[in-house]
Amino acid sequence: MRTHRRLTKAALAGTLVAVAGLALAGCRTDPAVAAYVGDTVFTEQRVSDLVAAGGQGVSREIVVETLVLGQTCRNFAAEKNFQPNTQAGQQGVAQERIDPDTAFGQERAAMWGCIYATPQSTEKASDEDLRYVYDRLEAAGALKEGATFDLVKPQLAGDEQVSGSLAFRRLWLDAAAGQDISVNPRYRALSYPILSNSGTVLIELTLGQPANTAVKDAPAPAPTTTAAAS
């Protein structure tokens, strides 16, 4: 079984934000707040300012993604005692053609610098994880007749891309756990593929709660004068 990872920079960031969303906590639902990561609050006004300063093509969604993931990763770095890779962060924004001198560009570079410095997970895939992949393959009709889980499991466990993708997922589930992360419904209900096979998504992470249309359609605050002039 040949598989391929769909872990481009954009997919990677989305995936990690989705993981963070799985740690969604409680009822912190202030409509003026875009997201919380522990005690850190990212307001909708902050998002508006970064969008205005970021230039054409910078959406509210990518700003929230950047803020939440960046803070989640910084907290993880403090816990695991690793330092960001500044050069990798600069390369990340350069490849995305984001102006590194803007406030948004600086946030984005910091996010990438932290992501690419994270230690690799060596955790082996559990039977539950492998069963998840098997069920995806079976549902897609990608297995030969009579290919039971017990027959396919050794192949899945021995596939470096499958095991690596599952380890990646587990790493960030653990990173987000206990961080008390909550995201405004207008930015939720997105799924991100990590690993696919012949067009079938085998491993993905979904921001579990459905979007709230009323919140999503609510007007966003205008940028401050300083941000709009940037």
GROMACS .gro file of N, CA and C in nm, residues 45-205:
model
  483
   45GLN      N    1  -1.057   4.227   1.780
   45GLN     CA    2  -0.990   4.351   1.740
   45GLN      C    3  -0.846   4.324   1.699
   46ARG      N    4  -0.779   4.240   1.774
   46ARG     CA    5  -0.641   4.203   1.740
   46ARG      C    6  -0.637   4.136   1.603
   47VAL      N    7  -0.733   4.050   1.576
   47VAL     CA    8  -0.739   3.984   1.446
   47VAL      C    9  -0.760   4.087   1.335
   48SER      N   10  -0.852   4.181   1.357
   48SER     CA   11  -0.877   4.285   1.256
   48SER      C   12  -0.751   4.366   1.227
   49ASP      N   13  -0.677   4.399   1.332
   49ASP     CA   14  -0.555   4.479   1.314
   49ASP      C   15  -0.450   4.403   1.234
   50LEU      N   16  -0.435   4.274   1.262
   50LEU     CA   17  -0.336   4.195   1.190
   50LEU      C   18  -0.377   4.173   1.045
   51VAL      N   19  -0.506   4.156   1.020
   51VAL     CA   20  -0.554   4.143   0.883
   51VAL      C   21  -0.525   4.271   0.805
   52ALA      N   22  -0.553   4.385   0.866
   52ALA     CA   23  -0.531   4.513   0.799
   52ALA      C   24  -0.384   4.537   0.770
   53ALA      N   25  -0.298   4.497   0.863
   53ALA     CA   26  -0.154   4.519   0.846
   53ALA      C   27  -0.091   4.415   0.755
   54GLY      N   28  -0.159   4.301   0.739
   54GLY     CA   29  -0.099   4.190   0.666
   54GLY      C   30  -0.100   4.203   0.516
   55GLY      N   31  -0.189   4.285   0.464
   55GLY     CA   32  -0.193   4.302   0.319
   55GLY      C   33  -0.291   4.209   0.252
   56GLN      N   34  -0.298   4.216   0.120
   56GLN     CA   35  -0.392   4.139   0.041
   56GLN      C   36  -0.370   3.988   0.059
   57GLY      N   37  -0.481   3.917   0.073
   57GLY     CA   38  -0.472   3.772   0.084
   57GLY      C   39  -0.464   3.719   0.226
   58VAL      N   40  -0.451   3.808   0.325
   58VAL     CA   41  -0.446   3.765   0.465
   58VAL      C   42  -0.588   3.765   0.520
   59SER      N   43  -0.640   3.648   0.550
   59SER     CA   44  -0.777   3.635   0.599
   59SER      C   45  -0.781   3.629   0.751
   60ARG      N   46  -0.899   3.646   0.805
   60ARG     CA   47  -0.916   3.634   0.950
   60ARG      C   48  -0.883   3.492   0.995
   61GLU      N   49  -0.922   3.394   0.913
   61GLU     CA   50  -0.898   3.254   0.949
   61GLU      C   51  -0.749   3.224   0.964
   62ILE      N   52  -0.669   3.273   0.869
   62ILE     CA   53  -0.526   3.243   0.877
   62ILE      C   54  -0.461   3.318   0.993
   63VAL      N   55  -0.515   3.435   1.028
   63VAL     CA   56  -0.462   3.509   1.143
   63VAL      C   57  -0.493   3.433   1.272
   64VAL      N   58  -0.616   3.387   1.288
   64VAL     CA   59  -0.652   3.312   1.409
   64VAL      C   60  -0.570   3.184   1.417
   65GLU      N   61  -0.558   3.116   1.304
   65GLU     CA   62  -0.475   2.996   1.296
   65GLU      C   63  -0.334   3.024   1.346
   66THR      N   64  -0.278   3.135   1.302
   66THR     CA   65  -0.140   3.170   1.338
   66THR      C   66  -0.128   3.202   1.486
   67LEU      N   67  -0.222   3.279   1.539
   67LEU     CA   68  -0.216   3.317   1.680
   67LEU      C   69  -0.233   3.197   1.772
   68VAL      N   70  -0.331   3.114   1.743
   68VAL     CA   71  -0.359   2.999   1.829
   68VAL      C   72  -0.246   2.897   1.823
   69LEU      N   73  -0.206   2.864   1.702
   69LEU     CA   74  -0.100   2.765   1.688
   69LEU      C   75   0.032   2.816   1.744
   70GLY      N   76   0.062   2.941   1.718
   70GLY     CA   77   0.187   2.997   1.768
   70GLY      C   78   0.195   2.992   1.920
   71GLN      N   79   0.085   3.031   1.986
   71GLN     CA   80   0.085   3.030   2.133
   71GLN      C   81   0.087   2.889   2.187
   72THR      N   82   0.011   2.799   2.124
   72THR     CA   83   0.012   2.659   2.166
   72THR      C   84   0.152   2.600   2.158
   73CYS      N   85   0.221   2.631   2.049
   73CYS     CA   86   0.357   2.579   2.030
   73CYS      C   87   0.454   2.642   2.130
   74ARG      N   88   0.438   2.771   2.157
   74ARG     CA   89   0.528   2.835   2.255
   74ARG      C   90   0.510   2.773   2.393
   75ASN      N   91   0.386   2.746   2.430
   75ASN     CA   92   0.362   2.681   2.559
   75ASN      C   93   0.425   2.542   2.562
   76PHE      N   94   0.413   2.471   2.451
   76PHE     CA   95   0.472   2.338   2.439
   76PHE      C   96   0.624   2.346   2.448
   77ALA      N   97   0.681   2.447   2.384
   77ALA     CA   98   0.827   2.466   2.386
   77ALA      C   99   0.876   2.492   2.528
   78ALA      N  100   0.800   2.571   2.603
   78ALA     CA  101   0.838   2.599   2.741
   78ALA      C  102   0.833   2.473   2.825
   79GLU      N  103   0.735   2.388   2.798
   79GLU     CA  104   0.721   2.263   2.873
   79GLU      C  105   0.833   2.164   2.838
   80LYS      N  106   0.866   2.155   2.709
   80LYS     CA  107   0.964   2.056   2.663
   80LYS      C  108   1.106   2.113   2.650
   81ASN      N  109   1.118   2.242   2.675
   81ASN     CA  110   1.250   2.308   2.677
   81ASN      C  111   1.322   2.299   2.542
   82PHE      N  112   1.256   2.343   2.436
   82PHE     CA  113   1.325   2.356   2.307
   82PHE      C  114   1.310   2.500   2.256
   83GLN      N  115   1.404   2.542   2.174
   83GLN     CA  116   1.410   2.679   2.126
   83GLN      C  117   1.361   2.687   1.981
   84PRO      N  118   1.297   2.797   1.943
   84PRO     CA  119   1.249   2.811   1.805
   84PRO      C  120   1.364   2.818   1.705
   85ASN      N  121   1.335   2.775   1.585
   85ASN     CA  122   1.431   2.782   1.475
   85ASN      C  123   1.399   2.907   1.394
   86THR      N  124   1.466   3.017   1.426
   86THR     CA  125   1.436   3.146   1.365
   86THR      C  126   1.453   3.144   1.214
   87GLN      N  127   1.558   3.080   1.167
   87GLN     CA  128   1.583   3.074   1.024
   87GLN      C  129   1.471   3.001   0.951
   88ALA      N  130   1.425   2.890   1.007
   88ALA     CA  131   1.315   2.815   0.946
   88ALA      C  132   1.188   2.899   0.943
   89GLY      N  133   1.167   2.978   1.047
   89GLY     CA  134   1.050   3.066   1.051
   89GLY      C  135   1.054   3.169   0.940
   90GLN      N  136   1.170   3.227   0.917
   90GLN     CA  137   1.185   3.326   0.810
   90GLN      C  138   1.166   3.262   0.674
   91GLN      N  139   1.216   3.140   0.658
   91GLN     CA  140   1.198   3.069   0.531
   91GLN      C  141   1.051   3.036   0.508
   92GLY      N  142   0.981   3.007   0.616
   92GLY     CA  143   0.839   2.975   0.603
   92GLY      C  144   0.758   3.090   0.547
   93VAL      N  145   0.777   3.210   0.602
   93VAL     CA  146   0.701   3.325   0.551
   93VAL      C  147   0.747   3.365   0.412
   94ALA      N  148   0.875   3.344   0.382
   94ALA     CA  149   0.926   3.376   0.248
   94ALA      C  150   0.858   3.287   0.144
   95GLN      N  151   0.842   3.159   0.175
   95GLN     CA  152   0.777   3.067   0.082
   95GLN      C  153   0.629   3.100   0.065
   96GLU      N  154   0.569   3.153   0.169
   96GLU     CA  155   0.428   3.193   0.162
   96GLU      C  156   0.410   3.332   0.102
   97ARG      N  157   0.523   3.398   0.076
   97ARG     CA  158   0.523   3.534   0.020
   97ARG      C  159   0.449   3.632   0.111
   98ILE      N  160   0.477   3.620   0.238
   98ILE     CA  161   0.422   3.710   0.338
   98ILE      C  162   0.529   3.810   0.377
   99ASP      N  163   0.494   3.936   0.384
   99ASP     CA  164   0.589   4.042   0.419
   99ASP      C  165   0.636   4.020   0.563
  100PRO      N  166   0.764   3.991   0.584
  100PRO     CA  167   0.813   3.962   0.719
  100PRO      C  168   0.820   4.085   0.809
  101ASP      N  169   0.805   4.204   0.750
  101ASP     CA  170   0.815   4.326   0.828
  101ASP      C  171   0.682   4.370   0.887
  102THR      N  172   0.572   4.306   0.846
  102THR     CA  173   0.442   4.340   0.903
  102THR      C  174   0.423   4.268   1.036
  103ALA      N  175   0.329   4.316   1.115
  103ALA     CA  176   0.300   4.251   1.243
  103ALA      C  177   0.254   4.108   1.221
  104PHE      N  178   0.174   4.087   1.116
  104PHE     CA  179   0.130   3.950   1.087
  104PHE      C  180   0.246   3.864   1.043
  105GLY      N  181   0.334   3.918   0.959
  105GLY     CA  182   0.450   3.842   0.913
  105GLY      C  183   0.538   3.798   1.029
  106GLN      N  184   0.552   3.883   1.129
  106GLN     CA  185   0.633   3.849   1.246
  106GLN      C  186   0.567   3.738   1.327
  107GLU      N  187   0.434   3.746   1.341
  107GLU     CA  188   0.362   3.639   1.413
  107GLU      C  189   0.374   3.507   1.338
  108ARG      N  190   0.363   3.514   1.206
  108ARG     CA  191   0.368   3.392   1.124
  108ARG      C  192   0.508   3.329   1.129
  109ALA      N  193   0.611   3.414   1.122
  109ALA     CA  194   0.747   3.363   1.129
  109ALA      C  195   0.774   3.297   1.264
  110ALA      N  196   0.723   3.357   1.371
  110ALA     CA  197   0.741   3.298   1.503
  110ALA      C  198   0.671   3.163   1.513
  111MET      N  199   0.553   3.153   1.452
  111MET     CA  200   0.480   3.027   1.451
  111MET      C  201   0.560   2.918   1.382
  112TRP      N  202   0.608   2.946   1.259
  112TRP     CA  203   0.685   2.846   1.186
  112TRP      C  204   0.815   2.811   1.257
  113GLY      N  205   0.879   2.911   1.313
  113GLY     CA  206   1.004   2.886   1.384
  113GLY      C  207   0.987   2.788   1.497
  114CYS      N  208   0.873   2.797   1.565
  114CYS     CA  209   0.845   2.705   1.675
  114CYS      C  210   0.808   2.567   1.623
  115ILE      N  211   0.723   2.563   1.521
  115ILE     CA  212   0.678   2.434   1.467
  115ILE      C  213   0.795   2.349   1.421
  116TYR      N  214   0.887   2.411   1.346
  116TYR     CA  215   0.996   2.334   1.289
  116TYR      C  216   1.105   2.299   1.390
  117ALA      N  217   1.090   2.348   1.511
  117ALA     CA  218   1.185   2.312   1.616
  117ALA      C  219   1.132   2.202   1.707
  118THR      N  220   1.007   2.162   1.687
  118THR     CA  221   0.949   2.061   1.776
  118THR      C  222   1.019   1.927   1.760
  119PRO      N  223   1.041   1.857   1.870
  119PRO     CA  224   1.108   1.726   1.863
  119PRO      C  225   1.019   1.624   1.795
  120GLN      N  226   1.081   1.530   1.725
  120GLN     CA  227   1.005   1.424   1.660
  120GLN      C  228   0.956   1.322   1.763
  121SER      N  229   0.835   1.276   1.743
  121SER     CA  230   0.779   1.176   1.833
  121SER      C  231   0.823   1.037   1.788
  122THR      N  232   0.859   0.953   1.883
  122THR     CA  233   0.897   0.815   1.853
  122THR      C  234   0.792   0.716   1.904
  123GLU      N  235   0.678   0.768   1.944
  123GLU     CA  236   0.573   0.684   1.998
  123GLU      C  237   0.517   0.591   1.890
  124LYS      N  238   0.504   0.464   1.922
  124LYS     CA  239   0.450   0.368   1.827
  124LYS      C  240   0.298   0.379   1.820
  125ALA      N  241   0.245   0.351   1.702
  125ALA     CA  242   0.100   0.357   1.683
  125ALA      C  243   0.032   0.247   1.763
  126SER      N  244  -0.077   0.282   1.829
  126SER     CA  245  -0.153   0.183   1.904
  126SER      C  246  -0.245   0.106   1.810
  127ASP      N  247  -0.300  -0.004   1.858
  127ASP     CA  248  -0.396  -0.080   1.778
  127ASP      C  249  -0.517   0.006   1.744
  128GLU      N  250  -0.555   0.091   1.837
  128GLU     CA  251  -0.670   0.180   1.814
  128GLU      C  252  -0.641   0.275   1.697
  129ASP      N  253  -0.520   0.331   1.695
  129ASP     CA  254  -0.482   0.421   1.586
  129ASP      C  255  -0.480   0.347   1.452
  130LEU      N  256  -0.422   0.228   1.452
  130LEU     CA  257  -0.414   0.150   1.329
  130LEU      C  258  -0.551   0.106   1.281
  131ARG      N  259  -0.639   0.076   1.375
  131ARG     CA  260  -0.776   0.039   1.340
  131ARG      C  261  -0.847   0.156   1.274
  132TYR      N  262  -0.819   0.276   1.321
  132TYR     CA  263  -0.877   0.397   1.262
  132TYR      C  264  -0.840   0.407   1.114
  133VAL      N  265  -0.713   0.381   1.083
  133VAL     CA  266  -0.668   0.387   0.944
  133VAL      C  267  -0.730   0.273   0.863
  134TYR      N  268  -0.734   0.154   0.921
  134TYR     CA  269  -0.793   0.038   0.853
  134TYR      C  270  -0.939   0.066   0.818
  135ASP      N  271  -1.013   0.120   0.912
  135ASP     CA  272  -1.155   0.149   0.887
  135ASP      C  273  -1.172   0.249   0.774
  136ARG      N  274  -1.082   0.347   0.765
  136ARG     CA  275  -1.087   0.444   0.654
  136ARG      C  276  -1.064   0.374   0.520
  137LEU      N  277  -0.967   0.286   0.517
  137LEU     CA  278  -0.937   0.211   0.394
  137LEU      C  279  -1.055   0.122   0.354
  138GLU      N  280  -1.112   0.056   0.453
  138GLU     CA  281  -1.224  -0.034   0.426
  138GLU      C  282  -1.345   0.044   0.374
  139ALA      N  283  -1.374   0.158   0.435
  139ALA     CA  284  -1.488   0.239   0.393
  139ALA      C  285  -1.471   0.290   0.251
  140ALA      N  286  -1.346   0.311   0.211
  140ALA     CA  287  -1.318   0.362   0.076
  140ALA      C  288  -1.309   0.250  -0.027
  141GLY      N  289  -1.325   0.125   0.017
  141GLY     CA  290  -1.314   0.013  -0.075
  141GLY      C  291  -1.172  -0.008  -0.125
  142ALA      N  292  -1.074   0.031  -0.044
  142ALA     CA  293  -0.934   0.023  -0.086
  142ALA      C  294  -0.865  -0.106  -0.044
  143LEU      N  295  -0.939  -0.197   0.020
  143LEU     CA  296  -0.879  -0.322   0.066
  143LEU      C  297  -0.926  -0.439  -0.020
  144LYS      N  298  -0.841  -0.537  -0.034
  144LYS     CA  299  -0.879  -0.658  -0.107
  144LYS      C  300  -0.979  -0.738  -0.025
  145GLU      N  301  -1.060  -0.814  -0.093
  145GLU     CA  302  -1.158  -0.897  -0.024
  145GLU      C  303  -1.088  -0.994   0.071
  146GLY      N  304  -1.138  -1.001   0.193
  146GLY     CA  305  -1.080  -1.090   0.292
  146GLY      C  306  -0.964  -1.031   0.369
  147ALA      N  307  -0.931  -0.903   0.342
  147ALA     CA  308  -0.820  -0.838   0.413
  147ALA      C  309  -0.868  -0.790   0.549
  148THR      N  310  -0.858  -0.876   0.647
  148THR     CA  311  -0.902  -0.842   0.782
  148THR      C  312  -0.802  -0.748   0.849
  149PHE      N  313  -0.845  -0.690   0.960
  149PHE     CA  314  -0.757  -0.598   1.032
  149PHE      C  315  -0.629  -0.669   1.076
  150ASP      N  316  -0.642  -0.792   1.126
  150ASP     CA  317  -0.524  -0.865   1.173
  150ASP      C  318  -0.424  -0.890   1.060
  151LEU      N  319  -0.475  -0.906   0.938
  151LEU     CA  320  -0.385  -0.928   0.824
  151LEU      C  321  -0.317  -0.798   0.781
  152VAL      N  322  -0.391  -0.689   0.788
  152VAL     CA  323  -0.340  -0.560   0.738
  152VAL      C  324  -0.258  -0.486   0.843
  153LYS      N  325  -0.284  -0.513   0.969
  153LYS     CA  326  -0.220  -0.438   1.077
  153LYS      C  327  -0.068  -0.435   1.068
  154PRO      N  328   0.001  -0.548   1.045
  154PRO     CA  329   0.147  -0.542   1.037
  154PRO      C  330   0.197  -0.450   0.926
  155GLN      N  331   0.125  -0.447   0.813
  155GLN     CA  332   0.165  -0.360   0.703
  155GLN      C  333   0.147  -0.214   0.740
  156LEU      N  334   0.036  -0.182   0.805
  156LEU     CA  335   0.014  -0.045   0.849
  156LEU      C  336   0.118  -0.003   0.951
  157ALA      N  337   0.145  -0.091   1.048
  157ALA     CA  338   0.241  -0.060   1.153
  157ALA      C  339   0.381  -0.042   1.097
  158GLY      N  340   0.412  -0.113   0.988
  158GLY     CA  341   0.545  -0.104   0.930
  158GLY      C  342   0.561   0.005   0.827
  159ASP      N  343   0.452   0.074   0.793
  159ASP     CA  344   0.458   0.182   0.695
  159ASP      C  345   0.505   0.309   0.766
  160GLU      N  346   0.620   0.362   0.725
  160GLU     CA  347   0.679   0.477   0.794
  160GLU      C  348   0.589   0.600   0.786
  161GLN      N  349   0.522   0.619   0.674
  161GLN     CA  350   0.437   0.736   0.661
  161GLN      C  351   0.313   0.725   0.748
  162VAL      N  352   0.256   0.607   0.756
  162VAL     CA  353   0.140   0.587   0.843
  162VAL      C  354   0.180   0.607   0.989
  163SER      N  355   0.286   0.539   1.031
  163SER     CA  356   0.328   0.550   1.171
  163SER      C  357   0.374   0.691   1.203
  164GLY      N  358   0.444   0.756   1.109
  164GLY     CA  359   0.489   0.893   1.132
  164GLY      C  360   0.374   0.990   1.143
  165SER      N  361   0.272   0.972   1.060
  165SER     CA  362   0.155   1.061   1.064
  165SER      C  363   0.076   1.042   1.192
  166LEU      N  364   0.063   0.917   1.236
  166LEU     CA  365  -0.007   0.891   1.361
  166LEU      C  366   0.071   0.947   1.480
  167ALA      N  367   0.203   0.935   1.474
  167ALA     CA  368   0.286   0.991   1.581
  167ALA      C  369   0.275   1.143   1.584
  168PHE      N  370   0.272   1.204   1.465
  168PHE     CA  371   0.255   1.349   1.454
  168PHE      C  372   0.123   1.392   1.517
  169ARG      N  373   0.018   1.319   1.488
  169ARG     CA  374  -0.114   1.350   1.544
  169ARG      C  375  -0.112   1.340   1.696
  170ARG      N  376  -0.052   1.233   1.746
  170ARG     CA  377  -0.048   1.212   1.890
  170ARG      C  378   0.036   1.318   1.959
  171LEU      N  379   0.146   1.357   1.897
  171LEU     CA  380   0.233   1.459   1.955
  171LEU      C  381   0.156   1.587   1.982
  172TRP      N  382   0.075   1.628   1.884
  172TRP     CA  383   0.005   1.755   1.900
  172TRP      C  384  -0.123   1.743   1.980
  173LEU      N  385  -0.180   1.626   1.986
  173LEU     CA  386  -0.288   1.605   2.082
  173LEU      C  387  -0.235   1.624   2.224
  174ASP      N  388  -0.118   1.566   2.249
  174ASP     CA  389  -0.056   1.580   2.380
  174ASP      C  390  -0.014   1.724   2.407
  175ALA      N  391   0.036   1.791   2.302
  175ALA     CA  392   0.079   1.930   2.318
  175ALA      C  393  -0.037   2.021   2.355
  176ALA      N  394  -0.154   1.994   2.296
  176ALA     CA  395  -0.270   2.078   2.321
  176ALA      C  396  -0.342   2.043   2.451
  177ALA      N  397  -0.324   1.919   2.496
  177ALA     CA  398  -0.395   1.874   2.615
  177ALA      C  399  -0.360   1.960   2.736
  178GLY      N  400  -0.461   2.003   2.806
  178GLY     CA  401  -0.440   2.079   2.928
  178GLY      C  402  -0.410   2.225   2.908
  179GLN      N  403  -0.406   2.272   2.783
  179GLN     CA  404  -0.377   2.413   2.759
  179GLN      C  405  -0.502   2.501   2.764
  180ASP      N  406  -0.618   2.442   2.780
  180ASP     CA  407  -0.742   2.517   2.792
  180ASP      C  408  -0.761   2.609   2.671
  181ILE      N  409  -0.773   2.547   2.555
  181ILE     CA  410  -0.785   2.619   2.428
  181ILE      C  411  -0.931   2.627   2.387
  182SER      N  412  -0.975   2.744   2.348
  182SER     CA  413  -1.111   2.762   2.301
  182SER      C  414  -1.111   2.859   2.184
  183VAL      N  415  -1.183   2.823   2.077
  183VAL     CA  416  -1.184   2.903   1.955
  183VAL      C  417  -1.326   2.947   1.924
  184ASN      N  418  -1.342   3.072   1.887
  184ASN     CA  419  -1.472   3.126   1.849
  184ASN      C  420  -1.535   3.040   1.738
  185PRO      N  421  -1.665   3.009   1.748
  185PRO     CA  422  -1.729   2.923   1.647
  185PRO      C  423  -1.714   2.970   1.503
  186ARG      N  424  -1.694   3.098   1.480
  186ARG     CA  425  -1.682   3.146   1.342
  186ARG      C  426  -1.557   3.092   1.272
  187TYR      N  427  -1.462   3.042   1.352
  187TYR     CA  428  -1.337   2.990   1.293
  187TYR      C  429  -1.328   2.838   1.303
  188ARG      N  430  -1.438   2.774   1.339
  188ARG     CA  431  -1.432   2.630   1.365
  188ARG      C  432  -1.496   2.546   1.253
  189ALA      N  433  -1.506   2.417   1.281
  189ALA     CA  434  -1.567   2.318   1.193
  189ALA      C  435  -1.489   2.297   1.064
  190LEU      N  436  -1.358   2.280   1.076
  190LEU     CA  437  -1.273   2.252   0.961
  190LEU      C  438  -1.197   2.121   0.985
  191SER      N  439  -1.179   2.044   0.879
  191SER     CA  440  -1.102   1.920   0.886
  191SER      C  441  -0.976   1.934   0.802
  192TYR      N  442  -0.869   1.875   0.851
  192TYR     CA  443  -0.741   1.888   0.783
  192TYR      C  444  -0.679   1.750   0.760
  193PRO      N  445  -0.647   1.715   0.635
  193PRO     CA  446  -0.585   1.586   0.608
  193PRO      C  447  -0.438   1.583   0.647
  194ILE      N  448  -0.394   1.474   0.703
  194ILE     CA  449  -0.252   1.453   0.732
  194ILE      C  450  -0.192   1.352   0.636
  195LEU      N  451  -0.267   1.246   0.610
  195LEU     CA  452  -0.217   1.139   0.523
  195LEU      C  453  -0.329   1.091   0.432
  196SER      N  454  -0.296   1.074   0.303
  196SER     CA  455  -0.397   1.027   0.208
  196SER      C  456  -0.340   0.915   0.123
  197ASN      N  457  -0.431   0.837   0.065
  197ASN     CA  458  -0.393   0.726  -0.022
  197ASN      C  459  -0.489   0.723  -0.140
  198SER      N  460  -0.438   0.752  -0.259
  198SER     CA  461  -0.521   0.750  -0.381
  198SER      C  462  -0.648   0.833  -0.365
  199GLY      N  463  -0.633   0.950  -0.306
  199GLY     CA  464  -0.746   1.040  -0.290
  199GLY      C  465  -0.829   1.016  -0.166
  200THR      N  466  -0.801   0.911  -0.091
  200THR     CA  467  -0.874   0.882   0.032
  200THR      C  468  -0.796   0.934   0.152
  201VAL      N  469  -0.860   1.017   0.232
  201VAL     CA  470  -0.795   1.069   0.352
  201VAL      C  471  -0.794   0.959   0.458
  202LEU      N  472  -0.675   0.918   0.497
  202LEU     CA  473  -0.661   0.810   0.595
  202LEU      C  474  -0.650   0.862   0.737
  203ILE      N  475  -0.582   0.974   0.753
  203ILE     CA  476  -0.562   1.030   0.885
  203ILE      C  477  -0.594   1.179   0.877
  204GLU      N  478  -0.686   1.223   0.958
  204GLU     CA  479  -0.720   1.365   0.959
  204GLU      C  480  -0.756   1.407   1.101
  205LEU      N  481  -0.758   1.536   1.119
  205LEU     CA  482  -0.798   1.593   1.247
  205LEU      C  483  -0.907   1.695   1.218
   0.00000   0.00000   0.00000
